[in-house]
Short mmCIF file of C-alpha atoms in Angstrom, two decimals:
data_model
loop_
_atom_site.label_atom_id
_atom_site.label_comp_id
_atom_site.label_asym_id
_atom_site.label_seq_id
_atom_site.Cartn_x
_atom_site.Cartn_y
_atom_site.Cartn_z
CA MET A 1 0.00 0.00 0.00
CA ASN A 2 1.18 3.51 -0.80
CA TYR A 3 0.58 5.36 2.46
CA ALA A 4 1.51 8.76 1.05
CA THR A 5 -1.25 8.37 -1.53
CA LEU A 6 -3.69 7.10 1.08
CA ALA A 7 -2.94 10.10 3.30
CA GLU A 8 -3.65 12.52 0.45
CA GLU A 9 -6.88 10.69 -0.30
CA VAL A 10 -7.91 10.98 3.37
CA LEU A 11 -7.15 14.70 3.31
CA ASN A 12 -9.41 14.95 0.26
CA GLY A 13 -12.30 13.31 2.12
CA HIS A 14 -11.72 9.60 1.59
CA VAL A 15 -13.00 7.39 4.45
CA ILE A 16 -10.72 4.39 4.57
CA THR A 17 -12.28 1.00 4.00
CA ASP A 18 -12.16 -1.97 6.35
CA GLU A 19 -9.79 -3.64 3.89
CA GLU A 20 -7.40 -0.68 4.02
CA ALA A 21 -7.65 -0.56 7.81
CA LEU A 22 -6.84 -4.26 8.13
CA ALA A 23 -3.91 -3.85 5.76
CA ILE A 24 -2.51 -1.15 8.09
CA LEU A 25 -2.73 -3.42 11.13
CA ASN A 26 -1.23 -6.33 9.17
CA SER A 27 1.49 -4.24 7.54
CA PRO A 28 5.05 -5.59 7.84
CA ASP A 29 7.33 -3.81 10.26
CA ARG A 30 9.52 -2.69 7.36
CA ASP A 31 6.63 -0.44 6.25
CA LEU A 32 6.29 1.22 9.66
CA LEU A 33 8.16 4.41 8.76
CA SER A 34 6.18 4.98 5.57
CA LEU A 35 2.94 4.25 7.45
CA LEU A 36 3.83 6.84 10.10
CA ASP A 37 4.95 9.30 7.44
CA GLY A 38 1.46 9.15 5.92
CA ALA A 39 -0.13 9.53 9.36
CA TYR A 40 2.12 12.51 10.05
CA THR A 41 1.04 14.15 6.78
CA ILE A 42 -2.55 14.07 8.06
CA ARG A 43 -1.63 15.06 11.61
CA HIS A 44 0.52 17.98 10.45
CA HIS A 45 -2.23 19.24 8.13
CA TYR A 46 -4.61 19.72 11.07
CA TYR A 47 -2.30 20.23 14.03
CA GLY A 48 1.17 21.11 12.76
CA ASN A 49 3.80 20.12 15.32
CA LYS A 50 1.70 21.10 18.33
CA VAL A 51 1.01 18.70 21.21
CA LYS A 52 -1.78 19.09 23.75
CA LEU A 53 -0.94 18.25 27.37
CA ASN A 54 -3.56 16.73 29.65
CA MET A 55 -3.42 15.97 33.37
CA ILE A 56 -5.86 13.80 35.30
CA MET A 57 -6.74 13.77 38.98
CA ASN A 58 -8.27 10.72 40.64
CA THR A 59 -10.74 12.51 42.91
CA LYS A 60 -12.43 9.30 44.11
CA SER A 61 -10.56 6.01 44.15
CA GLY A 62 -11.79 2.42 44.33
CA LEU A 63 -15.22 1.75 45.80
CA CYS A 64 -16.60 0.92 42.34
CA PRO A 65 -19.44 -1.62 41.90
CA GLU A 66 -18.64 -2.27 38.23
CA ASN A 67 -16.80 -5.43 37.09
CA CYS A 68 -14.51 -4.06 34.36
CA GLY A 69 -11.77 -6.63 33.89
CA TYR A 70 -8.96 -4.15 33.23
CA CYS A 71 -9.55 -1.85 36.20
CA ALA A 72 -7.77 -2.02 39.55
CA GLN A 73 -10.63 -0.05 41.12
CA SER A 74 -13.43 -2.45 40.16
CA ILE A 75 -15.34 -4.67 42.55
CA VAL A 76 -13.71 -7.80 41.08
CA SER A 77 -10.16 -6.48 41.42
CA LYS A 78 -7.84 -7.79 44.11
CA ALA A 79 -5.17 -5.20 43.34
CA PRO A 80 -4.03 -3.18 46.37
CA VAL A 81 -5.18 0.34 45.48
CA GLU A 82 -5.85 3.34 47.66
CA LYS A 83 -9.55 3.78 48.36
CA TYR A 84 -11.14 7.09 49.31
CA ALA A 85 -14.41 8.96 48.91
CA MET A 86 -14.84 12.09 46.81
CA MET A 87 -12.25 14.76 47.55
CA LYS A 88 -13.21 18.17 48.79
CA SER A 89 -13.41 21.10 46.40
CA ASP A 90 -10.23 22.69 47.79
CA GLU A 91 -8.21 19.58 46.94
CA ILE A 92 -9.58 19.47 43.39
CA VAL A 93 -8.75 23.14 42.81
CA GLU A 94 -5.23 22.47 44.08
CA GLY A 95 -4.99 19.72 41.48
CA ALA A 96 -5.87 22.23 38.77
CA GLU A 97 -3.12 24.50 40.08
CA ARG A 98 -0.61 21.66 39.69
CA ALA A 99 -1.88 21.05 36.17
CA ALA A 100 -1.36 24.71 35.27
CA ALA A 101 2.16 24.59 36.73
CA SER A 102 2.88 21.57 34.50
CA ASN A 103 1.78 23.43 31.34
CA ALA A 104 -1.23 21.15 30.97
CA GLY A 105 -3.96 22.88 28.99
CA THR A 106 -6.55 20.28 30.01
CA PHE A 107 -7.34 19.22 33.57
CA CYS A 108 -9.55 16.16 33.94
CA ILE A 109 -11.54 15.45 37.10
CA VAL A 110 -11.95 11.67 37.34
CA ALA A 111 -14.01 9.72 39.86
CA SER A 112 -14.53 5.98 40.16
CA GLY A 113 -18.00 4.46 40.32
CA ARG A 114 -20.91 3.68 38.04
CA GLY A 115 -21.94 7.33 37.94
CA PRO A 116 -21.93 10.43 40.14
CA ARG A 117 -24.20 10.80 43.15
CA ASP A 118 -25.91 14.16 43.65
CA GLN A 119 -23.49 15.22 46.39
CA GLU A 120 -20.48 14.22 44.30
CA LEU A 121 -21.81 16.13 41.31
CA GLU A 122 -22.24 19.20 43.51
CA ILE A 123 -18.59 19.00 44.58
CA VAL A 124 -17.49 18.71 40.96
CA THR A 125 -19.63 21.61 39.73
CA GLU A 126 -18.45 23.85 42.59
CA SER A 127 -14.84 22.92 41.84
CA VAL A 128 -15.21 23.60 38.13
CA LYS A 129 -16.64 27.06 38.76
CA ARG A 130 -13.70 27.89 41.02
CA ILE A 131 -11.17 26.51 38.53
CA LYS A 132 -12.70 28.52 35.69
CA ASP A 133 -12.54 31.68 37.79
CA LYS A 134 -8.86 31.08 38.45
CA PHE A 135 -7.82 29.64 35.07
CA PRO A 136 -10.34 30.84 32.47
CA ASP A 137 -8.33 29.41 29.56
CA MET A 138 -7.92 25.95 31.09
CA THR A 139 -9.96 23.19 29.46
CA VAL A 140 -11.80 21.33 32.21
CA CYS A 141 -12.75 17.74 31.50
CA ALA A 142 -14.89 15.51 33.72
CA CYS A 143 -14.88 11.71 33.77
CA LEU A 144 -17.46 10.53 36.30
CA GLY A 145 -18.93 7.39 34.75
CA LEU A 146 -22.40 6.98 33.31
CA LEU A 147 -24.39 10.23 33.19
CA LYS A 148 -28.04 11.08 33.34
CA GLN A 149 -29.24 13.75 30.93
CA ASP A 150 -29.84 16.35 33.63
CA GLN A 151 -26.39 15.71 35.11
CA ALA A 152 -24.78 16.51 31.77
CA THR A 153 -26.71 19.79 31.70
CA LYS A 154 -25.51 20.69 35.22
CA LEU A 155 -21.89 20.01 34.25
CA LYS A 156 -22.22 22.22 31.20
CA GLU A 157 -23.75 25.03 33.25
CA ALA A 158 -20.85 24.80 35.73
CA GLY A 159 -18.33 25.30 32.93
CA VAL A 160 -17.20 21.77 32.04
CA ASP A 161 -15.73 21.92 28.53
CA ARG A 162 -15.26 18.22 27.84
CA TYR A 163 -16.64 14.93 29.11
CA ASN A 164 -14.69 11.70 28.84
CA HIS A 165 -16.39 8.34 28.69
CA ASN A 166 -14.53 5.70 26.74
CA ILE A 167 -16.21 3.03 24.68
CA ASN A 168 -13.09 1.02 25.68
CA THR A 169 -13.59 -1.76 23.15
CA SER A 170 -15.84 -2.83 20.32
CA GLU A 171 -19.53 -3.53 20.80
CA GLU A 172 -18.89 -7.16 19.92
CA HIS A 173 -16.10 -7.58 22.51
CA HIS A 174 -17.71 -5.54 25.28
CA LYS A 175 -19.26 -8.47 27.17
CA SER A 176 -15.82 -10.07 27.47
CA ILE A 177 -14.63 -7.04 29.44
CA THR A 178 -17.61 -6.15 31.63
CA THR A 179 -21.20 -7.26 32.19
CA SER A 180 -22.32 -4.74 34.83
CA HIS A 181 -23.20 -2.25 32.10
CA ASN A 182 -23.47 -2.56 28.35
CA TYR A 183 -21.97 -0.86 25.33
CA ASP A 184 -25.10 1.18 24.68
CA ASP A 185 -24.88 2.65 28.19
CA ARG A 186 -21.48 4.08 27.28
CA VAL A 187 -22.63 5.46 23.94
CA ARG A 188 -25.67 7.03 25.61
CA THR A 189 -23.45 8.94 28.06
CA VAL A 190 -21.30 10.32 25.23
CA ASN A 191 -24.44 11.47 23.42
CA TYR A 192 -25.83 13.11 26.58
CA ALA A 193 -22.62 15.13 26.83
CA LYS A 194 -22.89 16.17 23.18
CA GLU A 195 -26.55 17.14 23.55
CA ALA A 196 -25.63 19.33 26.55
CA GLY A 197 -23.06 21.18 24.45
CA ILE A 198 -20.02 19.52 26.02
CA SER A 199 -17.16 18.40 23.79
CA PRO A 200 -17.22 14.57 23.72
CA CYS A 201 -14.07 12.61 24.56
CA SER A 202 -14.16 8.86 24.03
CA GLY A 203 -11.44 6.34 23.42
CA VAL A 204 -10.29 2.77 23.72
CA ILE A 205 -8.04 0.32 25.52
CA VAL A 206 -5.95 -1.83 23.20
CA GLY A 207 -4.61 -5.23 24.26
CA MET A 208 -7.67 -6.72 26.03
CA GLY A 209 -7.95 -9.82 23.87
CA GLU A 210 -9.71 -8.08 21.01
CA THR A 211 -9.23 -8.98 17.34
CA LYS A 212 -7.93 -6.64 14.68
CA GLU A 213 -11.47 -6.43 13.36
CA ASP A 214 -12.53 -5.24 16.83
CA ILE A 215 -9.95 -2.44 16.65
CA ILE A 216 -11.27 -1.37 13.26
CA ASN A 217 -14.81 -1.39 14.66
CA MET A 218 -13.63 0.79 17.57
CA GLY A 219 -12.19 3.36 15.17
CA ARG A 220 -15.34 3.27 13.06
CA SER A 221 -17.58 3.69 16.13
CA LEU A 222 -15.62 6.73 17.30
CA TYR A 223 -15.87 8.21 13.81
CA ASN A 224 -19.65 7.74 13.92
CA LEU A 225 -19.84 9.13 17.47
CA ASP A 226 -17.90 12.17 16.24
CA ALA A 227 -15.76 12.20 19.39
CA ASP A 228 -13.60 15.33 19.44
CA SER A 229 -10.84 13.72 21.49
CA ILE A 230 -9.82 10.06 21.30
CA PRO A 231 -7.59 8.67 24.06
CA VAL A 232 -5.83 5.50 22.92
CA ASN A 233 -4.84 3.47 25.97
CA PHE A 234 -2.66 0.36 25.86
CA LEU A 235 -3.45 -2.22 28.54
CA HIS A 236 -1.18 -1.95 31.54
CA ALA A 237 -2.07 -5.33 33.01
CA ILE A 238 -2.28 -4.89 36.78
CA PRO A 239 -1.78 -7.90 39.07
CA GLY A 240 -5.03 -8.69 40.84
CA THR A 241 -7.28 -7.78 37.93
CA PRO A 242 -9.00 -10.37 35.69
CA LEU A 243 -6.80 -9.30 32.74
CA GLU A 244 -3.55 -9.51 34.71
CA ALA A 245 -2.10 -12.28 32.50
CA LEU A 246 -2.60 -10.54 29.15
CA ASP A 247 0.57 -9.49 27.34
CA GLU A 248 -0.35 -9.20 23.66
CA LEU A 249 1.25 -5.93 22.61
CA ASN A 250 4.54 -4.77 21.17
CA PRO A 251 5.63 -1.19 20.43
CA ARG A 252 5.53 -1.57 16.64
CA TYR A 253 1.96 -2.88 16.61
CA ASN A 254 0.89 -0.09 18.96
CA LEU A 255 2.28 2.47 16.52
CA LYS A 256 0.26 0.85 13.74
CA VAL A 257 -2.89 1.19 15.87
CA LEU A 258 -2.19 4.89 16.48
CA ALA A 259 -1.57 5.43 12.78
CA LEU A 260 -4.82 3.64 11.95
CA PHE A 261 -6.78 5.89 14.29
CA ARG A 262 -5.25 8.94 12.60
CA TYR A 263 -6.22 7.67 9.14
CA MET A 264 -9.72 6.81 10.38
CA ASN A 265 -10.30 10.01 12.39
CA PRO A 266 -8.09 12.54 10.62
CA THR A 267 -9.41 15.76 12.18
CA LYS A 268 -9.60 14.57 15.78
CA GLU A 269 -7.33 14.91 18.78
CA ILE A 270 -5.63 11.54 19.13
CA ARG A 271 -4.12 11.12 22.58
CA VAL A 272 -1.46 8.57 23.53
CA SER A 273 -2.79 7.64 26.94
CA GLY A 274 -2.52 5.06 29.71
CA GLY A 275 0.13 2.39 29.28
CA ARG A 276 2.21 4.32 26.77
CA GLU A 277 5.34 4.12 28.90
CA VAL A 278 5.26 0.34 29.38
CA ASN A 279 3.89 -0.55 25.94
CA LEU A 280 5.69 1.89 23.62
CA ARG A 281 8.88 2.03 25.68
CA SER A 282 11.76 3.47 23.64
CA LEU A 283 9.44 4.13 20.68
CA GLN A 284 7.28 6.64 22.57
CA PRO A 285 8.52 9.64 20.53
CA MET A 286 7.39 7.99 17.29
CA SER A 287 3.80 7.91 18.57
CA LEU A 288 3.54 11.67 18.21
CA TYR A 289 3.91 11.48 14.45
CA ALA A 290 0.36 10.07 14.51
CA ALA A 291 -1.01 11.44 17.79
CA ASN A 292 -1.12 15.07 18.88
CA SER A 293 -1.87 14.77 22.58
CA ILE A 294 -0.47 13.06 25.69
CA PHE A 295 -1.12 12.81 29.41
CA VAL A 296 1.50 14.23 31.75
CA GLY A 297 1.85 13.07 35.33
CA ASP A 298 0.39 9.90 36.80
CA TYR A 299 -2.68 7.96 35.73
CA LEU A 300 -5.47 6.68 37.97
CA THR A 301 -3.67 3.82 39.71
CA THR A 302 -0.38 3.61 37.79
CA GLU A 303 2.56 5.96 37.54
CA GLY A 304 3.31 7.98 34.44
CA GLN A 305 6.59 9.31 33.11
CA GLU A 306 8.37 12.21 34.80
CA ASN A 307 7.16 15.53 33.38
CA ASN A 308 10.71 16.59 32.54
CA SER A 309 11.12 13.47 30.40
CA ASP A 310 7.98 14.36 28.46
CA PHE A 311 9.13 17.95 27.97
CA GLN A 312 12.53 16.72 26.80
CA MET A 313 10.85 14.33 24.37
CA LEU A 314 8.81 17.17 22.85
CA GLU A 315 11.87 19.40 22.60
CA ASP A 316 13.93 16.66 20.94
CA LEU A 317 11.14 16.12 18.40
CA GLY A 318 10.98 19.82 17.63
CA PHE A 319 7.32 19.88 18.73
CA GLU A 320 5.67 22.61 20.80
CA ILE A 321 3.07 22.60 23.55
CA ASP A 322 -0.39 23.63 22.35
CA ARG A 323 -1.97 25.95 24.91
CA THR A 324 -4.92 26.98 22.71
CA PRO A 325 -8.12 27.06 24.81
CA LEU A 326 -10.85 24.66 23.76
CA THR A 327 -13.73 26.27 21.91
CA VAL A 328 -16.94 24.30 22.28
CA ALA A 329 -19.73 24.86 19.77
CA GLN A 330 -22.88 26.18 21.41
#
């Protein structure tokens, strides 16, 4: 396959076929540089050499009734994780201050659980208002689980710019990962956020026993959902979780997945997310030729890379931090 030609076709409006997508995932490693070159052509057209920085804060840990097989915070997990109820507003605002000090343009308030209780939602909305008063240009993202329609409206009114709720995997593979909620529940939450005027963020976790066809279906679903931001996580198998024994990934395949998501969702923010350090390893810098966004700092229950290492990586690549505030269509 000529990836330079395919990239130009995508820029001219071509939606890649399932056959083209499968060819990308099955491409020989010797084609990796030309594949990434095509992905970079698309990425550069829309984003230049800019990289968005995101920081997350785990404002409520553990205590989750859901049975997601990948998650250390789920009810079926035996992993030793810190458990605590929803933080106070002061602590959340302090987290936003740390995000600003780390040059992160997006601060994401994350809480474990099926969905937010009324009191938890009140803490989040109060915190968001205070953060927006202090950092008006900061993009505030919330990730609180399944939403009700009126909850999405309240988050919008408080100033939440973006809501993250990942589809995680394909509709076909979903039951293999969790049974305490279904795929449609996740899609419904993303649509509630969109209907409320919040920018939708939805992504995936790669390496959970899915097929290549599942990965293609994930990319297609996110295209149809019109998610503005797509976090691509790579399974960091945590001892004590049902998926602890999975070890299916290698850095070259992960780069092919990132490239595929760029070809499939050319205009969207593609974020290299959880597990990038352990799954991309020394090839991390190459991921940014397809993606245009990363997390800085730690994740929910696993450690991330030192901020200085990320900043050095961006400098070595000749890329620059994108501090442009998010504009959400009304």
